């Protein structure tokens, strides 16, 4: 653990309180951001429940070699806690985790943080208007639950036979087994997404052989990462407004690029041209290049931003198998032609079960259904990505249709947190014990949102991606500018909600 | 006085016009139009009051209900405007019966003498309906606006009914008193003028009606009882119902609201589950009145619908229906609790 243990920095010890106003689940960007915002709003009666031994969320879980942001760090940080000395434009995972720990410590969040506390089940009590939560360290009730679990939490493994039969070490990239020495080994990598694009170049340097199984080639754009110099650090620290300007500039550039994904095609074709040129520069071998050339629109799947992924694939110890994995044997991984590739280790860079958060299976709402059951019935959806009809007093951060293809999700997180704080304020002002979004409001919102997604490259780009479900419905992405979402979330739309207060004597069973 | 009344009329006309324009613009929204609620199709009965007024009653649902929900409507309206809840209650709970009726002078009920156009009389009428139509079994009473005030009048007259006979009460878009201070969402001085004018305008309309010119209902009525975001179909339905109410009834009942002061009558409800539901954009029974009733009933459930107007049961139909169903559940659960044994001396 990198946290210091002075009393100011110590996390909560001792038993959980019996009751809190707000239970925040998760301590990544969402959970920590919420905790800070609650403090600033004068709400002190909250806990942050973290199932792992330390905070960090995504940026603790994904410790694979080369793990880093794909968005500049000035953007991928809190607006209220700019970091003046990021080591690189695109910072690495350990530094990001440290940043979160620092923010938590600096803003007095740590005393509220209960680590090793997994929310095992939860039930909405419609008489007392509270959530009953069962955790691995005891039970508590909470007026309000804020889920900081995001949407990319549980590792997804491919549905191919034999995964359990592999004799050597195998693991998912988000559950990297650091005790396995990969030097000199033959490693199969399944998947060519954002994680694989980062760890494959690292594996290439040390492993004897890397066999990459690529179902669909990704589009790759240049990253142009670099270390910040000491002079730049001084500028960022001393010149007032410099950081804000830097962040603002990065933000504006990315918003301008949104047309690649949602626009008519000219901007996209420009970027496709650039990407194909980049591919040609980095991959001289025409046969390999052909295997790596996507046949769908740029942006349909998440774009890889990397300077070293493609060069790694050209190295003599790397083989790109342009086929999905069809089976795993005790000592080999089998491609679609039936060819067995003998390997010592298998690494699954196969992403996550999108929006299938554990909490979704464990929280039972007003109608006696879990969030998962509700979404199985009516599709994965929420109101403004934050509230769900049938689930009073539950707020999701980075819920359905808040993910982005073009810029930092921390922007979305902050907008949602502001909305949640406004909702809490409204409850306080009106003495409401329960606040629940109306189904008709949620339906109207989602109808408009889905309309906004039609014609975007994510829906119409001719690819299969984790953005969409089996029916092709895009349940992950926000369709337009983040500024539109920020504007939307700035005003709490009370007219979309039902507010209830009850000081009723519970009816005996 | 005449200039002021013209100015007032002018101001109201501008306000009404603005509202109509906003509503027309809102109607161009892309949200799909909901199904119009069909007319209640219950078994029709007539209950004759002690002074000979025939009340039109409709009974729907099973003939052997676990409970009967009786719904009372508001001033200038009719049981038609509870149709959404009637439908939703019966769809969700085939074990219930639902009774709606039209107050004297309203809907399909007979006219009333002026001196019987009071909330006290309406309370007695409700007692009569209960005796004749639901002689047995637990009853959940629901009242909107004047219908809620009727229930409070009943509670004032017959507090003993509440507990074993009436096992739950829903007070929807209503008030326990202080209506004279309500300004209908108009600026104070304008409201003052309007309220002084109303009885005069009402009598003028009565005379016109007697001369064969029916009462006109328009944008002003809609503006008073609906929020700007209301569904145009709901507004049309409600205005149709308003139009069917005579000027005589409008004039006859107006004075009784000034005398309505029944917060103490709420004490009779202290032992039964109560739902208080209202929109916070209600111009006729401001939300503060619902808060006041909730304060007087510490164990009541208060459901507030931000942005909804006076016709909250239409503007928030699924939510109000759901709250009503939950009330029925709570009422039945409490009613079926074993009574604690008497302590022997």
PDB file of C-alpha atoms in Angstrom, chain B residues 1 4 189-201:
ATOM      1  CA  UNK B   1     -63.635  49.276 -10.170  1.00  0.00           C
ATOM      2  CA  UNK B   4     -59.566  47.603 -12.701  1.00  0.00           C
ATOM      3  CA  UNK B 189     -53.392  42.382  -5.941  1.00  0.00           C
ATOM      4  CA  UNK B 190     -54.659  40.680  -9.091  1.00  0.00           C
ATOM      5  CA  UNK B 191     -55.728  37.639  -7.093  1.00  0.00           C
ATOM      6  CA  UNK B 192     -57.543  39.903  -4.654  1.00  0.00           C
ATOM      7  CA  UNK B 193     -59.483  41.522  -7.474  1.00  0.00           C
ATOM      8  CA  UNK B 194     -60.237  38.177  -9.118  1.00  0.00           C
ATOM      9  CA  UNK B 195     -61.610  36.754  -5.900  1.00  0.00           C
ATOM     10  CA  UNK B 196     -63.848  39.726  -5.328  1.00  0.00           C
ATOM     11  CA  UNK B 197     -65.025  39.489  -8.915  1.00  0.00           C
ATOM     12  CA  UNK B 198     -65.703  35.770  -8.944  1.00  0.00           C
ATOM     13  CA  UNK B 199     -69.077  35.693  -7.179  1.00  0.00           C
ATOM     14  CA  UNK B 200     -70.253  38.526  -9.407  1.00  0.00           C
ATOM     15  CA  UNK B 201     -69.072  36.774 -12.545  1.00  0.00           C
TER      16      UNK B 201
END
